[in-house]
Amino acid sequence: MNPYQHLNALARQAFEHWGAGRLAEAAEGYAAAIAVARDGGMPAVADLHGQLAAVLDAQGRLDEAVAQSELALAAEQAQDGANDAWPSVKVARYFLADRLERQGQPQRALDALAPSLAVLPDDWLLNMAQAEALFAAGRVPEARAAAERSLANASSNDKRAQLAERLAPVLRA
């Protein structure tokens, strides 16, 4: 089995563990797959770092999840031609910001979002995360404005309803 096949087998197994709720085994599997990529001289694998971050987050290991989210973002940015408008970069920034905000670091969350917001100022996902981070930072009028932008730019009525529910504390403040 070549290193790429080994990496893929480990990643598939980790994903199966995650789906079955075996979070410890999933975390070990993703860490092993990342090690195979690193030791084999392969480029950083952003999706593996992102999936490991999600598993660690589900385990309540938020500090480690933030670290893996930072690695996922760095790996996305390292891809040829990557920029802050790329969907994968935007999503990596969202997950990092969400975890930083829940970690009690709203300003770092805002800093993580800023580059993508600069090129995608009306993106509903980024505006939602921005609203939550601003609210956590006590910047209520700005948070409300970001929440309203998120709702205004939602991709569908169903998405708008989901956002309204999630952002209700911000919108009522």
PDB file of C-alpha atoms in Angstrom:
ATOM      1  CA  MET A   1       0.000   0.000   0.000  1.00  0.00           C
ATOM      2  CA  ASN A   2       1.486   3.350  -0.999  1.00  0.00           C
ATOM      3  CA  PRO A   3       1.388   6.328   1.406  1.00  0.00           C
ATOM      4  CA  TYR A   4      -1.629   7.890  -0.327  1.00  0.00           C
ATOM      5  CA  GLN A   5      -3.622   4.666  -0.053  1.00  0.00           C
ATOM      6  CA  HIS A   6      -2.584   4.346   3.592  1.00  0.00           C
ATOM      7  CA  LEU A   7      -3.635   7.933   4.260  1.00  0.00           C
ATOM      8  CA  ASN A   8      -7.006   7.388   2.571  1.00  0.00           C
ATOM      9  CA  ALA A   9      -7.621   4.145   4.478  1.00  0.00           C
ATOM     10  CA  LEU A  10      -6.879   5.846   7.801  1.00  0.00           C
ATOM     11  CA  ALA A  11      -9.105   8.798   6.925  1.00  0.00           C
ATOM     12  CA  ARG A  12     -11.998   6.535   5.868  1.00  0.00           C
ATOM     13  CA  GLN A  13     -11.694   4.516   9.060  1.00  0.00           C
ATOM     14  CA  ALA A  14     -11.575   7.681  11.183  1.00  0.00           C
ATOM     15  CA  PHE A  15     -14.687   8.973   9.421  1.00  0.00           C
ATOM     16  CA  GLU A  16     -16.497   5.686  10.110  1.00  0.00           C
ATOM     17  CA  HIS A  17     -15.542   5.895  13.796  1.00  0.00           C
ATOM     18  CA  TRP A  18     -16.800   9.475  13.921  1.00  0.00           C
ATOM     19  CA  GLY A  19     -20.093   8.512  12.306  1.00  0.00           C
ATOM     20  CA  ALA A  20     -20.532   5.696  14.833  1.00  0.00           C
ATOM     21  CA  GLY A  21     -19.859   8.040  17.745  1.00  0.00           C
ATOM     22  CA  ARG A  22     -16.478   6.524  18.592  1.00  0.00           C
ATOM     23  CA  LEU A  23     -14.822   9.905  18.998  1.00  0.00           C
ATOM     24  CA  ALA A  24     -11.600   8.758  20.659  1.00  0.00           C
ATOM     25  CA  GLU A  25     -10.932   6.294  17.846  1.00  0.00           C
ATOM     26  CA  ALA A  26     -11.844   8.922  15.257  1.00  0.00           C
ATOM     27  CA  ALA A  27      -9.406  11.424  16.779  1.00  0.00           C
ATOM     28  CA  GLU A  28      -6.648   8.802  16.806  1.00  0.00           C
ATOM     29  CA  GLY A  29      -7.391   7.899  13.190  1.00  0.00           C
ATOM     30  CA  TYR A  30      -7.307  11.478  11.949  1.00  0.00           C
ATOM     31  CA  ALA A  31      -4.094  12.139  13.887  1.00  0.00           C
ATOM     32  CA  ALA A  32      -2.545   9.024  12.319  1.00  0.00           C
ATOM     33  CA  ALA A  33      -3.614  10.114   8.821  1.00  0.00           C
ATOM     34  CA  ILE A  34      -2.133  13.573   9.392  1.00  0.00           C
ATOM     35  CA  ALA A  35       1.112  11.956  10.568  1.00  0.00           C
ATOM     36  CA  VAL A  36       1.262   9.800   7.417  1.00  0.00           C
ATOM     37  CA  ALA A  37       0.857  12.936   5.291  1.00  0.00           C
ATOM     38  CA  ARG A  38       3.504  14.812   7.262  1.00  0.00           C
ATOM     39  CA  ASP A  39       5.987  11.928   7.410  1.00  0.00           C
ATOM     40  CA  GLY A  40       5.469  11.143   3.728  1.00  0.00           C
ATOM     41  CA  GLY A  41       6.306  14.686   2.713  1.00  0.00           C
ATOM     42  CA  MET A  42       2.778  15.231   1.441  1.00  0.00           C
ATOM     43  CA  PRO A  43       1.286  18.696   1.616  1.00  0.00           C
ATOM     44  CA  ALA A  44      -0.782  19.507   4.672  1.00  0.00           C
ATOM     45  CA  VAL A  45      -4.237  18.010   4.389  1.00  0.00           C
ATOM     46  CA  ALA A  46      -6.687  20.746   5.333  1.00  0.00           C
ATOM     47  CA  ASP A  47      -9.761  18.534   5.420  1.00  0.00           C
ATOM     48  CA  LEU A  48      -8.125  16.099   7.857  1.00  0.00           C
ATOM     49  CA  HIS A  49      -7.203  18.941  10.213  1.00  0.00           C
ATOM     50  CA  GLY A  50     -10.744  20.268   9.926  1.00  0.00           C
ATOM     51  CA  GLN A  51     -12.299  16.881  10.626  1.00  0.00           C
ATOM     52  CA  LEU A  52      -9.972  16.295  13.572  1.00  0.00           C
ATOM     53  CA  ALA A  53     -10.957  19.736  14.892  1.00  0.00           C
ATOM     54  CA  ALA A  54     -14.636  18.774  14.696  1.00  0.00           C
ATOM     55  CA  VAL A  55     -14.041  15.500  16.540  1.00  0.00           C
ATOM     56  CA  LEU A  56     -11.991  17.223  19.239  1.00  0.00           C
ATOM     57  CA  ASP A  57     -14.708  19.860  19.567  1.00  0.00           C
ATOM     58  CA  ALA A  58     -17.330  17.130  19.990  1.00  0.00           C
ATOM     59  CA  GLN A  59     -15.167  15.651  22.742  1.00  0.00           C
ATOM     60  CA  GLY A  60     -15.093  18.996  24.539  1.00  0.00           C
ATOM     61  CA  ARG A  61     -11.409  19.508  23.743  1.00  0.00           C
ATOM     62  CA  LEU A  62     -11.895  23.051  22.496  1.00  0.00           C
ATOM     63  CA  ASP A  63      -8.283  24.248  22.877  1.00  0.00           C
ATOM     64  CA  GLU A  64      -7.061  21.376  20.703  1.00  0.00           C
ATOM     65  CA  ALA A  65      -9.921  21.952  18.261  1.00  0.00           C
ATOM     66  CA  VAL A  66      -8.847  25.587  17.876  1.00  0.00           C
ATOM     67  CA  ALA A  67      -5.261  24.501  17.181  1.00  0.00           C
ATOM     68  CA  GLN A  68      -6.433  22.047  14.505  1.00  0.00           C
ATOM     69  CA  SER A  69      -8.733  24.709  13.033  1.00  0.00           C
ATOM     70  CA  GLU A  70      -5.735  27.022  12.712  1.00  0.00           C
ATOM     71  CA  LEU A  71      -3.824  24.266  10.907  1.00  0.00           C
ATOM     72  CA  ALA A  72      -6.799  23.631   8.613  1.00  0.00           C
ATOM     73  CA  LEU A  73      -6.960  27.313   7.688  1.00  0.00           C
ATOM     74  CA  ALA A  74      -3.209  27.480   7.084  1.00  0.00           C
ATOM     75  CA  ALA A  75      -3.387  24.388   4.861  1.00  0.00           C
ATOM     76  CA  GLU A  76      -6.277  25.870   2.858  1.00  0.00           C
ATOM     77  CA  GLN A  77      -4.341  29.104   2.391  1.00  0.00           C
ATOM     78  CA  ALA A  78      -1.242  27.181   1.249  1.00  0.00           C
ATOM     79  CA  GLN A  79      -3.027  25.762  -1.803  1.00  0.00           C
ATOM     80  CA  ASP A  80      -2.034  27.212  -5.168  1.00  0.00           C
ATOM     81  CA  GLY A  81      -4.168  30.206  -6.011  1.00  0.00           C
ATOM     82  CA  ALA A  82      -5.966  30.235  -2.664  1.00  0.00           C
ATOM     83  CA  ASN A  83      -7.525  33.494  -1.588  1.00  0.00           C
ATOM     84  CA  ASP A  84      -9.905  34.688   1.097  1.00  0.00           C
ATOM     85  CA  ALA A  85     -12.922  34.422  -1.216  1.00  0.00           C
ATOM     86  CA  TRP A  86     -12.418  30.684  -1.786  1.00  0.00           C
ATOM     87  CA  PRO A  87     -15.279  28.716  -0.214  1.00  0.00           C
ATOM     88  CA  SER A  88     -12.865  26.357   1.560  1.00  0.00           C
ATOM     89  CA  VAL A  89     -10.909  29.270   3.068  1.00  0.00           C
ATOM     90  CA  LYS A  90     -14.128  31.028   4.085  1.00  0.00           C
ATOM     91  CA  VAL A  91     -15.455  27.886   5.771  1.00  0.00           C
ATOM     92  CA  ALA A  92     -12.139  27.270   7.558  1.00  0.00           C
ATOM     93  CA  ARG A  93     -12.262  30.857   8.840  1.00  0.00           C
ATOM     94  CA  TYR A  94     -15.855  30.341   9.995  1.00  0.00           C
ATOM     95  CA  PHE A  95     -15.049  27.210  12.008  1.00  0.00           C
ATOM     96  CA  LEU A  96     -11.963  28.816  13.554  1.00  0.00           C
ATOM     97  CA  ALA A  97     -13.941  31.938  14.486  1.00  0.00           C
ATOM     98  CA  ASP A  98     -16.810  29.904  15.933  1.00  0.00           C
ATOM     99  CA  ARG A  99     -14.435  27.959  18.153  1.00  0.00           C
ATOM    100  CA  LEU A 100     -12.498  31.057  19.210  1.00  0.00           C
ATOM    101  CA  GLU A 101     -15.742  32.810  20.161  1.00  0.00           C
ATOM    102  CA  ARG A 102     -16.855  29.814  22.226  1.00  0.00           C
ATOM    103  CA  GLN A 103     -13.390  29.772  23.798  1.00  0.00           C
ATOM    104  CA  GLY A 104     -14.031  33.311  25.046  1.00  0.00           C
ATOM    105  CA  GLN A 105     -11.838  35.054  22.483  1.00  0.00           C
ATOM    106  CA  PRO A 106     -14.268  37.150  20.439  1.00  0.00           C
ATOM    107  CA  GLN A 107     -11.626  39.585  19.176  1.00  0.00           C
ATOM    108  CA  ARG A 108      -9.492  36.735  17.832  1.00  0.00           C
ATOM    109  CA  ALA A 109     -12.648  35.373  16.200  1.00  0.00           C
ATOM    110  CA  LEU A 110     -13.251  38.722  14.512  1.00  0.00           C
ATOM    111  CA  ASP A 111      -9.617  38.843  13.407  1.00  0.00           C
ATOM    112  CA  ALA A 112      -9.971  35.370  11.870  1.00  0.00           C
ATOM    113  CA  LEU A 113     -13.044  36.454   9.898  1.00  0.00           C
ATOM    114  CA  ALA A 114     -11.742  39.854   8.767  1.00  0.00           C
ATOM    115  CA  PRO A 115      -9.807  38.823   5.619  1.00  0.00           C
ATOM    116  CA  SER A 116     -12.749  36.927   4.131  1.00  0.00           C
ATOM    117  CA  LEU A 117     -15.239  39.600   5.218  1.00  0.00           C
ATOM    118  CA  ALA A 118     -13.112  42.180   3.394  1.00  0.00           C
ATOM    119  CA  VAL A 119     -13.768  40.409   0.083  1.00  0.00           C
ATOM    120  CA  LEU A 120     -17.174  38.876   0.925  1.00  0.00           C
ATOM    121  CA  PRO A 121     -18.878  41.576   3.041  1.00  0.00           C
ATOM    122  CA  ASP A 122     -22.387  40.235   2.413  1.00  0.00           C
ATOM    123  CA  ASP A 123     -21.754  36.539   2.994  1.00  0.00           C
ATOM    124  CA  TRP A 124     -24.453  35.199   5.315  1.00  0.00           C
ATOM    125  CA  LEU A 125     -22.169  32.635   6.998  1.00  0.00           C
ATOM    126  CA  LEU A 126     -19.408  35.136   7.725  1.00  0.00           C
ATOM    127  CA  ASN A 127     -21.936  37.748   8.869  1.00  0.00           C
ATOM    128  CA  MET A 128     -23.520  35.221  11.239  1.00  0.00           C
ATOM    129  CA  ALA A 129     -20.167  34.403  12.834  1.00  0.00           C
ATOM    130  CA  GLN A 130     -19.287  38.093  12.951  1.00  0.00           C
ATOM    131  CA  ALA A 131     -22.593  38.895  14.683  1.00  0.00           C
ATOM    132  CA  GLU A 132     -21.994  36.233  17.330  1.00  0.00           C
ATOM    133  CA  ALA A 133     -18.412  37.368  17.975  1.00  0.00           C
ATOM    134  CA  LEU A 134     -19.399  41.044  18.152  1.00  0.00           C
ATOM    135  CA  PHE A 135     -22.219  40.149  20.546  1.00  0.00           C
ATOM    136  CA  ALA A 136     -19.805  38.175  22.739  1.00  0.00           C
ATOM    137  CA  ALA A 137     -17.494  41.209  22.736  1.00  0.00           C
ATOM    138  CA  GLY A 138     -20.348  43.412  23.965  1.00  0.00           C
ATOM    139  CA  ARG A 139     -20.553  45.371  20.716  1.00  0.00           C
ATOM    140  CA  VAL A 140     -24.324  45.041  20.456  1.00  0.00           C
ATOM    141  CA  PRO A 141     -25.220  47.618  17.757  1.00  0.00           C
ATOM    142  CA  GLU A 142     -22.522  46.235  15.433  1.00  0.00           C
ATOM    143  CA  ALA A 143     -23.624  42.685  16.241  1.00  0.00           C
ATOM    144  CA  ARG A 144     -27.221  43.495  15.391  1.00  0.00           C
ATOM    145  CA  ALA A 145     -26.164  45.058  12.067  1.00  0.00           C
ATOM    146  CA  ALA A 146     -24.107  41.968  11.172  1.00  0.00           C
ATOM    147  CA  ALA A 147     -27.034  39.710  12.121  1.00  0.00           C
ATOM    148  CA  GLU A 148     -29.353  41.738   9.896  1.00  0.00           C
ATOM    149  CA  ARG A 149     -26.852  41.456   6.992  1.00  0.00           C
ATOM    150  CA  SER A 150     -26.735  37.705   7.526  1.00  0.00           C
ATOM    151  CA  LEU A 151     -30.525  37.459   7.343  1.00  0.00           C
ATOM    152  CA  ALA A 152     -30.732  39.764   4.320  1.00  0.00           C
ATOM    153  CA  ASN A 153     -28.242  37.639   2.391  1.00  0.00           C
ATOM    154  CA  ALA A 154     -29.509  34.191   3.364  1.00  0.00           C
ATOM    155  CA  SER A 155     -29.652  31.808   0.420  1.00  0.00           C
ATOM    156  CA  SER A 156     -33.269  30.738   1.015  1.00  0.00           C
ATOM    157  CA  ASN A 157     -36.273  31.335   3.239  1.00  0.00           C
ATOM    158  CA  ASP A 158     -35.457  28.150   5.155  1.00  0.00           C
ATOM    159  CA  LYS A 159     -31.896  29.360   5.768  1.00  0.00           C
ATOM    160  CA  ARG A 160     -33.239  32.778   6.818  1.00  0.00           C
ATOM    161  CA  ALA A 161     -35.523  31.099   9.369  1.00  0.00           C
ATOM    162  CA  GLN A 162     -32.616  29.040  10.746  1.00  0.00           C
ATOM    163  CA  LEU A 163     -30.461  32.147  11.014  1.00  0.00           C
ATOM    164  CA  ALA A 164     -33.248  34.119  12.695  1.00  0.00           C
ATOM    165  CA  GLU A 165     -33.530  31.415  15.333  1.00  0.00           C
ATOM    166  CA  ARG A 166     -29.783  31.189  15.905  1.00  0.00           C
ATOM    167  CA  LEU A 167     -29.302  34.954  15.954  1.00  0.00           C
ATOM    168  CA  ALA A 168     -32.419  35.723  18.039  1.00  0.00           C
ATOM    169  CA  PRO A 169     -30.412  36.728  21.149  1.00  0.00           C
ATOM    170  CA  VAL A 170     -28.425  39.218  19.060  1.00  0.00           C
ATOM    171  CA  LEU A 171     -31.467  40.596  17.267  1.00  0.00           C
ATOM    172  CA  ARG A 172     -33.418  41.024  20.536  1.00  0.00           C
ATOM    173  CA  ALA A 173     -30.568  42.770  22.371  1.00  0.00           C
TER     174      ALA A 173
END
